[in-house]
PDB file of C-alpha atoms in Angstrom:
ATOM      1  CA  UNK S 641      -0.056   0.130  -0.104  1.00 38.00           C
ATOM      2  CA  UNK S 642       2.803   1.914   1.069  1.00 37.00           C
ATOM      3  CA  UNK S 643       4.286   1.831  -2.914  1.00 34.00           C
ATOM      4  CA  UNK S 644       1.565   2.148  -3.845  1.00 37.00           C
ATOM      5  CA  UNK S 645       1.170   5.686  -2.651  1.00 42.00           C
ATOM      6  CA  UNK S 646       4.365   6.678  -3.403  1.00 44.00           C
ATOM      7  CA  UNK S 647       4.143   5.772  -6.388  1.00 42.00           C
ATOM      8  CA  UNK S 648       0.956   8.058  -6.817  1.00 43.00           C
ATOM      9  CA  UNK S 649       2.515  11.412  -5.601  1.00 44.00           C
ATOM     10  CA  UNK S 650       5.548  11.137  -7.994  1.00 40.00           C
ATOM     11  CA  UNK S 651       3.231  11.082 -11.030  1.00 43.00           C
ATOM     12  CA  UNK S 652       1.597  13.934  -9.010  1.00 44.00           C
ATOM     13  CA  UNK S 653       4.368  15.085  -8.723  1.00 43.00           C
ATOM     14  CA  UNK S 654       6.233  14.934 -13.058  1.00 43.00           C
ATOM     15  CA  UNK S 655       3.355  16.248 -13.969  1.00 45.00           C
ATOM     16  CA  UNK S 656       3.371  18.969 -12.183  1.00 44.00           C
ATOM     17  CA  UNK S 657       6.745  20.088 -13.421  1.00 40.00           C
ATOM     18  CA  UNK S 658       6.137  19.098 -17.002  1.00 43.00           C
ATOM     19  CA  UNK S 659       3.573  21.944 -17.126  1.00 45.00           C
ATOM     20  CA  UNK S 660       5.663  24.741 -15.339  1.00 42.00           C
ATOM     21  CA  UNK S 661       8.664  23.910 -18.382  1.00 43.00           C
ATOM     22  CA  UNK S 662       5.406  23.489 -20.751  1.00 43.00           C
ATOM     23  CA  UNK S 663       5.282  26.599 -19.683  1.00 40.00           C
ATOM     24  CA  UNK S 664       8.289  28.997 -19.456  1.00 43.00           C
ATOM     25  CA  UNK S 665       8.790  27.317 -22.643  1.00 43.00           C
ATOM     26  CA  UNK S 666       5.616  29.621 -24.068  1.00 45.00           C
ATOM     27  CA  UNK S 667       6.877  32.019 -22.386  1.00 42.00           C
ATOM     28  CA  UNK S 668      10.256  31.975 -24.485  1.00 42.00           C
ATOM     29  CA  UNK S 669      11.473  34.727 -26.276  1.00 42.00           C
ATOM     30  CA  UNK S 670      12.950  34.567 -29.965  1.00 43.00           C
ATOM     31  CA  UNK S 671      15.591  35.561 -31.698  1.00 41.00           C
ATOM     32  CA  UNK S 672      19.375  36.914 -31.078  1.00 44.00           C
ATOM     33  CA  UNK S 673      20.811  36.910 -28.185  1.00 41.00           C
ATOM     34  CA  UNK S 674      18.396  36.286 -25.789  1.00 42.00           C
ATOM     35  CA  UNK S 675      17.022  39.978 -27.104  1.00 43.00           C
ATOM     36  CA  UNK S 676      13.545  41.103 -28.517  1.00 41.00           C
ATOM     37  CA  UNK S 677      12.682  40.430 -31.504  1.00 44.00           C
ATOM     38  CA  UNK S 678      12.361  43.338 -34.674  1.00 42.00           C
ATOM     39  CA  UNK S 679       9.118  44.218 -35.725  1.00 43.00           C
ATOM     40  CA  UNK S 680       8.880  43.445 -39.562  1.00 46.00           C
ATOM     41  CA  UNK S 681       7.868  45.344 -41.918  1.00 42.00           C
ATOM     42  CA  UNK S 682       3.947  45.837 -43.364  1.00 42.00           C
ATOM     43  CA  UNK S 683       3.712  44.160 -46.529  1.00 43.00           C
ATOM     44  CA  UNK S 684       3.186  47.278 -49.092  1.00 42.00           C
ATOM     45  CA  UNK S 685       4.258  49.717 -47.408  1.00 42.00           C
ATOM     46  CA  UNK S 686       5.603  52.501 -49.831  1.00 44.00           C
ATOM     47  CA  UNK S 687       8.492  55.004 -48.845  1.00 44.00           C
ATOM     48  CA  UNK S 688       8.792  58.623 -49.932  1.00 43.00           C
ATOM     49  CA  UNK S 689       9.886  59.420 -53.524  1.00 46.00           C
ATOM     50  CA  UNK S 690      13.572  61.332 -53.403  1.00 44.00           C
ATOM     51  CA  UNK S 691      13.649  64.540 -55.016  1.00 41.00           C
ATOM     52  CA  UNK S 692      15.384  63.078 -58.462  1.00 41.00           C
ATOM     53  CA  UNK S 693      19.001  65.104 -59.459  1.00 39.00           C
ATOM     54  CA  UNK S 694      17.293  66.538 -62.353  1.00 39.00           C
ATOM     55  CA  UNK S 695      14.991  69.035 -60.034  1.00 38.00           C
ATOM     56  CA  UNK S 696      11.634  66.637 -59.512  1.00 38.00           C
ATOM     57  CA  UNK S 697       8.229  67.751 -60.539  1.00 39.00           C
ATOM     58  CA  UNK S 698       8.039  70.878 -62.723  1.00 37.00           C
ATOM     59  CA  UNK S 699       8.819  73.896 -61.310  1.00 38.00           C
ATOM     60  CA  UNK S 700      10.818  72.037 -58.459  1.00 38.00           C
ATOM     61  CA  UNK S 701      14.784  73.695 -58.007  1.00 35.00           C
ATOM     62  CA  UNK S 702      18.124  71.457 -58.109  1.00 35.00           C
ATOM     63  CA  UNK S 703      20.964  72.151 -55.120  1.00 38.00           C
ATOM     64  CA  UNK S 704      18.894  73.699 -53.364  1.00 36.00           C
ATOM     65  CA  UNK S 705      17.318  76.021 -55.822  1.00 36.00           C
ATOM     66  CA  UNK S 706      20.151  77.247 -57.876  1.00 36.00           C
ATOM     67  CA  UNK S 707      18.029  77.003 -61.607  1.00 38.00           C
ATOM     68  CA  UNK S 708      14.062  77.461 -60.212  1.00 38.00           C
ATOM     69  CA  UNK S 709      11.355  77.787 -62.669  1.00 38.00           C
ATOM     70  CA  UNK S 710       8.711  75.987 -64.280  1.00 38.00           C
ATOM     71  CA  UNK S 711      10.198  73.417 -67.392  1.00 39.00           C
ATOM     72  CA  UNK S 712       7.360  75.291 -70.027  1.00 41.00           C
ATOM     73  CA  UNK S 713       8.005  78.500 -69.614  1.00 41.00           C
ATOM     74  CA  UNK S 714       9.941  80.967 -71.680  1.00 38.00           C
ATOM     75  CA  UNK S 715      13.943  81.603 -70.298  1.00 39.00           C
ATOM     76  CA  UNK S 716      15.450  84.327 -70.081  1.00 38.00           C
ATOM     77  CA  UNK S 717      18.010  84.826 -72.206  1.00 38.00           C
ATOM     78  CA  UNK S 718      21.869  86.589 -71.470  1.00 37.00           C
ATOM     79  CA  UNK S 719      20.625  90.236 -72.363  1.00 37.00           C
ATOM     80  CA  UNK S 720      17.970  90.117 -69.628  1.00 38.00           C
ATOM     81  CA  UNK S 721      14.953  89.034 -71.684  1.00 37.00           C
ATOM     82  CA  UNK S 722      12.512  86.844 -73.112  1.00 36.00           C
ATOM     83  CA  UNK S 723      13.966  84.636 -75.583  1.00 35.00           C
ATOM     84  CA  UNK S 724      11.263  84.605 -77.834  1.00 35.00           C
ATOM     85  CA  UNK S 725      13.014  83.466 -82.032  1.00 36.00           C
ATOM     86  CA  UNK S 726      12.402  84.522 -84.924  1.00 35.00           C
ATOM     87  CA  UNK S 727      13.562  88.136 -83.946  1.00 33.00           C
ATOM     88  CA  UNK S 728      15.353  90.687 -86.336  1.00 30.00           C
ATOM     89  CA  UNK S 729      18.584  90.825 -85.460  1.00 30.00           C
ATOM     90  CA  UNK S 730      19.652  93.205 -88.035  1.00 30.00           C
ATOM     91  CA  UNK S 731      17.443  96.452 -86.450  1.00 31.00           C
ATOM     92  CA  UNK S 732      17.009  97.733 -90.900  1.00 37.00           C
ATOM     93  CA  UNK S 733      14.636  99.532 -91.989  1.00 41.00           C
ATOM     94  CA  UNK S 734      12.906  96.279 -93.266  1.00 47.00           C
ATOM     95  CA  UNK S 735      10.354  97.120 -95.977  1.00 52.00           C
ATOM     96  CA  UNK S 736      11.503 101.519 -96.995  1.00 50.00           C
ATOM     97  CA  UNK S 737      13.832 100.294 -99.491  1.00 58.00           C
ATOM     98  CA  UNK S 738      11.746  97.923-100.980  1.00 78.00           C
ATOM     99  CA  UNK S 739       9.241 101.656-101.858  1.00 92.00           C
ATOM    100  CA  UNK S 740      10.415 102.602-105.254  1.00 95.00           C
ATOM    101  CA  UNK S 741      10.211 106.345-105.699  1.00 97.00           C
ATOM    102  CA  UNK S 742       7.372 108.540-107.436  1.00 96.00           C
ATOM    103  CA  UNK S 743       7.529 111.031-109.155  1.00 95.00           C
ATOM    104  CA  UNK S 744       7.411 113.533-105.927  1.00 95.00           C
ATOM    105  CA  UNK S 745      10.513 111.760-104.403  1.00 96.00           C
ATOM    106  CA  UNK S 746      12.978 112.938-107.011  1.00 97.00           C
ATOM    107  CA  UNK S 747      15.183 114.945-109.822  1.00 97.00           C
ATOM    108  CA  UNK S 748      16.891 114.092-112.769  1.00 97.00           C
ATOM    109  CA  UNK S 749      19.450 116.303-113.648  1.00 96.00           C
ATOM    110  CA  UNK S 750      19.794 117.636-116.838  1.00 96.00           C
ATOM    111  CA  UNK S 751      21.770 115.218-118.859  1.00 95.00           C
ATOM    112  CA  UNK S 752      25.958 115.701-118.861  1.00 94.00           C
ATOM    113  CA  UNK S 753      28.418 115.416-122.173  1.00 93.00           C
ATOM    114  CA  UNK S 754      29.540 111.357-121.102  1.00 95.00           C
ATOM    115  CA  UNK S 755      32.934 111.642-120.975  1.00 94.00           C
ATOM    116  CA  UNK S 756      33.528 108.383-123.574  1.00 93.00           C
ATOM    117  CA  UNK S 757      31.326 108.839-126.434  1.00 92.00           C
ATOM    118  CA  UNK S 758      30.784 108.310-130.881  1.00 93.00           C
ATOM    119  CA  UNK S 759      32.501 110.868-132.207  1.00 93.00           C
ATOM    120  CA  UNK S 760      30.839 113.433-134.307  1.00 93.00           C
ATOM    121  CA  UNK S 761      29.934 117.066-134.414  1.00 91.00           C
ATOM    122  CA  UNK S 762      26.118 115.925-131.694  1.00 91.00           C
ATOM    123  CA  UNK S 763      25.033 115.342-129.071  1.00 93.00           C
ATOM    124  CA  UNK S 764      26.545 111.995-129.090  1.00 95.00           C
ATOM    125  CA  UNK S 765      26.160 110.789-124.979  1.00 97.00           C
ATOM    126  CA  UNK S 766      25.391 112.001-121.987  1.00 97.00           C
ATOM    127  CA  UNK S 767      24.898 111.226-119.037  1.00 98.00           C
ATOM    128  CA  UNK S 768      21.878 111.904-116.092  1.00 98.00           C
ATOM    129  CA  UNK S 769      21.090 111.502-112.239  1.00 98.00           C
ATOM    130  CA  UNK S 770      17.605 110.963-110.406  1.00 98.00           C
ATOM    131  CA  UNK S 771      18.369 112.240-107.342  1.00 98.00           C
ATOM    132  CA  UNK S 772      15.411 110.842-104.288  1.00 97.00           C
ATOM    133  CA  UNK S 773      15.208 114.167-102.876  1.00 97.00           C
ATOM    134  CA  UNK S 774      12.315 112.763-100.127  1.00 96.00           C
ATOM    135  CA  UNK S 775      13.311 111.745 -96.207  1.00 95.00           C
ATOM    136  CA  UNK S 776      13.360 108.193 -96.671  1.00 95.00           C
ATOM    137  CA  UNK S 777      15.075 105.620 -99.221  1.00 95.00           C
ATOM    138  CA  UNK S 778      13.475 104.589-102.521  1.00 96.00           C
ATOM    139  CA  UNK S 779      14.383 103.042-105.426  1.00 96.00           C
ATOM    140  CA  UNK S 780      14.288 102.996-108.503  1.00 97.00           C
ATOM    141  CA  UNK S 781      14.924  99.890-111.210  1.00 95.00           C
ATOM    142  CA  UNK S 782      14.981  98.794-114.347  1.00 96.00           C
ATOM    143  CA  UNK S 783      15.489 101.498-117.599  1.00 97.00           C
ATOM    144  CA  UNK S 784      14.965 104.762-118.540  1.00 97.00           C
ATOM    145  CA  UNK S 785      12.957 105.510-121.549  1.00 96.00           C
ATOM    146  CA  UNK S 786      13.145 108.378-123.250  1.00 97.00           C
ATOM    147  CA  UNK S 787      11.574 110.852-126.060  1.00 96.00           C
ATOM    148  CA  UNK S 788      12.222 114.176-127.904  1.00 95.00           C
ATOM    149  CA  UNK S 789      10.485 116.878-126.718  1.00 91.00           C
ATOM    150  CA  UNK S 790       9.491 117.997-130.459  1.00 80.00           C
ATOM    151  CA  UNK S 791       9.775 121.911-130.269  1.00 77.00           C
ATOM    152  CA  UNK S 792      10.737 121.313-126.101  1.00 70.00           C
ATOM    153  CA  UNK S 793       7.001 121.225-125.172  1.00 75.00           C
ATOM    154  CA  UNK S 794       6.344 117.479-123.691  1.00 72.00           C
ATOM    155  CA  UNK S 795       2.836 117.184-125.470  1.00 76.00           C
ATOM    156  CA  UNK S 796       5.053 117.271-129.022  1.00 79.00           C
ATOM    157  CA  UNK S 797       7.456 113.493-127.501  1.00 87.00           C
ATOM    158  CA  UNK S 798       8.962 111.657-130.825  1.00 91.00           C
ATOM    159  CA  UNK S 799       9.571 108.235-128.743  1.00 94.00           C
ATOM    160  CA  UNK S 800      12.810 106.912-129.481  1.00 96.00           C
ATOM    161  CA  UNK S 801      13.885 103.693-130.252  1.00 97.00           C
ATOM    162  CA  UNK S 802      15.767 102.437-127.225  1.00 96.00           C
ATOM    163  CA  UNK S 803      18.445  99.646-127.387  1.00 97.00           C
ATOM    164  CA  UNK S 804      19.407  98.014-123.153  1.00 97.00           C
ATOM    165  CA  UNK S 805      22.747  98.177-122.731  1.00 96.00           C
ATOM    166  CA  UNK S 806      25.870  97.354-120.570  1.00 94.00           C
ATOM    167  CA  UNK S 807      25.166  95.200-116.727  1.00 93.00           C
ATOM    168  CA  UNK S 808      21.069  94.078-115.870  1.00 94.00           C
ATOM    169  CA  UNK S 809      18.469  96.100-114.337  1.00 94.00           C
ATOM    170  CA  UNK S 810      18.801  95.395-110.822  1.00 93.00           C
ATOM    171  CA  UNK S 811      17.015  97.709-108.028  1.00 95.00           C
ATOM    172  CA  UNK S 812      19.148 100.633-106.485  1.00 96.00           C
ATOM    173  CA  UNK S 813      17.514 102.109-102.811  1.00 96.00           C
ATOM    174  CA  UNK S 814      18.999 106.181-102.340  1.00 96.00           C
ATOM    175  CA  UNK S 815      19.340 107.290 -99.641  1.00 96.00           C
ATOM    176  CA  UNK S 816      17.658 110.704 -99.052  1.00 96.00           C
ATOM    177  CA  UNK S 817      19.481 113.066-101.167  1.00 97.00           C
ATOM    178  CA  UNK S 818      21.613 109.516-102.471  1.00 97.00           C
ATOM    179  CA  UNK S 819      22.476 109.314-106.882  1.00 97.00           C
ATOM    180  CA  UNK S 820      21.752 106.656-109.296  1.00 98.00           C
ATOM    181  CA  UNK S 821      22.391 107.597-112.632  1.00 98.00           C
ATOM    182  CA  UNK S 822      22.061 106.558-116.763  1.00 98.00           C
ATOM    183  CA  UNK S 823      23.883 107.342-119.773  1.00 98.00           C
ATOM    184  CA  UNK S 824      22.197 107.428-122.427  1.00 98.00           C
ATOM    185  CA  UNK S 825      23.660 107.287-126.108  1.00 98.00           C
ATOM    186  CA  UNK S 826      22.972 108.368-128.953  1.00 97.00           C
ATOM    187  CA  UNK S 827      23.536 108.710-132.938  1.00 97.00           C
ATOM    188  CA  UNK S 828      26.288 110.882-133.922  1.00 96.00           C
ATOM    189  CA  UNK S 829      25.583 113.433-135.603  1.00 96.00           C
ATOM    190  CA  UNK S 830      28.856 113.972-138.918  1.00 95.00           C
ATOM    191  CA  UNK S 831      29.692 116.335-140.590  1.00 91.00           C
ATOM    192  CA  UNK S 832      29.521 120.578-139.792  1.00 83.00           C
ATOM    193  CA  UNK S 833      26.845 122.842-139.647  1.00 77.00           C
ATOM    194  CA  UNK S 834      23.795 121.248-139.822  1.00 81.00           C
ATOM    195  CA  UNK S 835      25.534 118.220-140.791  1.00 92.00           C
ATOM    196  CA  UNK S 836      24.270 114.401-141.406  1.00 95.00           C
ATOM    197  CA  UNK S 837      22.875 110.973-140.421  1.00 97.00           C
ATOM    198  CA  UNK S 838      25.109 108.808-141.501  1.00 95.00           C
ATOM    199  CA  UNK S 839      21.348 106.880-142.842  1.00 96.00           C
ATOM    200  CA  UNK S 840      20.321 109.443-144.932  1.00 95.00           C
ATOM    201  CA  UNK S 841      18.731 110.752-142.542  1.00 95.00           C
ATOM    202  CA  UNK S 842      17.528 114.549-141.830  1.00 95.00           C
ATOM    203  CA  UNK S 843      18.803 114.913-137.724  1.00 95.00           C
ATOM    204  CA  UNK S 844      16.890 115.677-135.052  1.00 93.00           C
ATOM    205  CA  UNK S 845      17.322 119.484-132.914  1.00 93.00           C
ATOM    206  CA  UNK S 846      15.740 119.443-130.193  1.00 93.00           C
ATOM    207  CA  UNK S 847      16.594 121.413-126.822  1.00 93.00           C
ATOM    208  CA  UNK S 848      14.329 118.748-124.761  1.00 94.00           C
ATOM    209  CA  UNK S 849      14.139 115.413-124.196  1.00 95.00           C
ATOM    210  CA  UNK S 850      11.672 113.416-121.529  1.00 95.00           C
ATOM    211  CA  UNK S 851      12.907 110.420-118.823  1.00 96.00           C
ATOM    212  CA  UNK S 852      11.092 108.091-117.823  1.00 96.00           C
ATOM    213  CA  UNK S 853      10.818 106.553-114.124  1.00 97.00           C
ATOM    214  CA  UNK S 854       9.483 104.058-113.964  1.00 95.00           C
ATOM    215  CA  UNK S 855       7.471 104.027-110.890  1.00 93.00           C
ATOM    216  CA  UNK S 856       8.470 107.859-110.498  1.00 96.00           C
ATOM    217  CA  UNK S 857       7.390 109.791-113.814  1.00 94.00           C
ATOM    218  CA  UNK S 858       8.579 111.376-116.603  1.00 93.00           C
ATOM    219  CA  UNK S 859      10.479 114.264-116.050  1.00 95.00           C
ATOM    220  CA  UNK S 860      11.437 117.275-118.240  1.00 94.00           C
ATOM    221  CA  UNK S 861      15.142 118.092-118.703  1.00 96.00           C
ATOM    222  CA  UNK S 862      17.864 119.836-121.558  1.00 95.00           C
ATOM    223  CA  UNK S 863      21.287 120.168-122.229  1.00 95.00           C
ATOM    224  CA  UNK S 864      23.780 121.722-119.717  1.00 93.00           C
ATOM    225  CA  UNK S 865      25.308 122.975-122.426  1.00 90.00           C
ATOM    226  CA  UNK S 866      23.232 123.024-125.852  1.00 90.00           C
ATOM    227  CA  UNK S 867      20.689 121.167-127.547  1.00 93.00           C
ATOM    228  CA  UNK S 868      20.013 117.302-128.439  1.00 95.00           C
ATOM    229  CA  UNK S 869      21.266 116.927-132.396  1.00 95.00           C
ATOM    230  CA  UNK S 870      21.254 113.534-133.051  1.00 96.00           C
ATOM    231  CA  UNK S 871      19.955 110.726-135.728  1.00 97.00           C
ATOM    232  CA  UNK S 872      17.683 108.215-136.732  1.00 97.00           C
ATOM    233  CA  UNK S 873      15.531 108.968-133.893  1.00 96.00           C
ATOM    234  CA  UNK S 874      17.710 105.687-131.565  1.00 96.00           C
ATOM    235  CA  UNK S 875      19.012 105.904-127.825  1.00 97.00           C
ATOM    236  CA  UNK S 876      20.737 102.993-125.788  1.00 97.00           C
ATOM    237  CA  UNK S 877      20.277 103.774-122.161  1.00 98.00           C
ATOM    238  CA  UNK S 878      22.264 101.642-119.601  1.00 98.00           C
ATOM    239  CA  UNK S 879      20.147  99.873-116.474  1.00 98.00           C
ATOM    240  CA  UNK S 880      19.902 102.706-113.193  1.00 97.00           C
ATOM    241  CA  UNK S 881      23.405 102.794-111.598  1.00 97.00           C
ATOM    242  CA  UNK S 882      24.333 103.809-108.263  1.00 95.00           C
ATOM    243  CA  UNK S 883      27.565 104.507-110.167  1.00 95.00           C
ATOM    244  CA  UNK S 884      28.263 107.045-112.126  1.00 95.00           C
ATOM    245  CA  UNK S 885      28.839 105.987-115.910  1.00 94.00           C
ATOM    246  CA  UNK S 886      32.098 107.087-118.333  1.00 91.00           C
TER     247      UNK S 886
END
């Protein structure tokens, strides 16, 4: 009986020890060095976005605000203005230099004997200039027309058969006070006194001629010495030029 009772107490004591050990096992922390385990990061959590090296969103700054401003704005130019593109850098007069001279803008000079002219006793060749008398630039272009003025009267014009010679016509822009030139070469009168024409025609003698300037009307002029004397009602003309012909 004693053996049986002792065995029961021993079994009860053993059960108690095992229960205590199980309880202690459930309370023992895990992890290295016996310290508290670090909580794991929640899955799916996002970290704050870091600013990019180029300034991040539009309007952001780089390196502490060195660049500033929105990337969509106009960038200032080196001179302090806003760059707009397509602007002119010449600062020229624009369309003013393309305006044709009008009849009120110019004055045509008298005819002057040219240094180089056909041999004979008539006019031979004359140099004529047109001057811009206005206060703005304008242009002359093309070739002049020439008509003999019968008795010096423009209404009795006799248009001369005209031949063009020399460099091709080009626009000549005249600043106020500037000149353009043309040279008129006639069929020369030969001989003395009234002279004669090699063609057999009768020489013509006219106190004035009428010079036509394209876009700028007709202008009656005289020779600075004598009259216009030539044969065959013909003339050869150069285009208006900024260089005075000889």
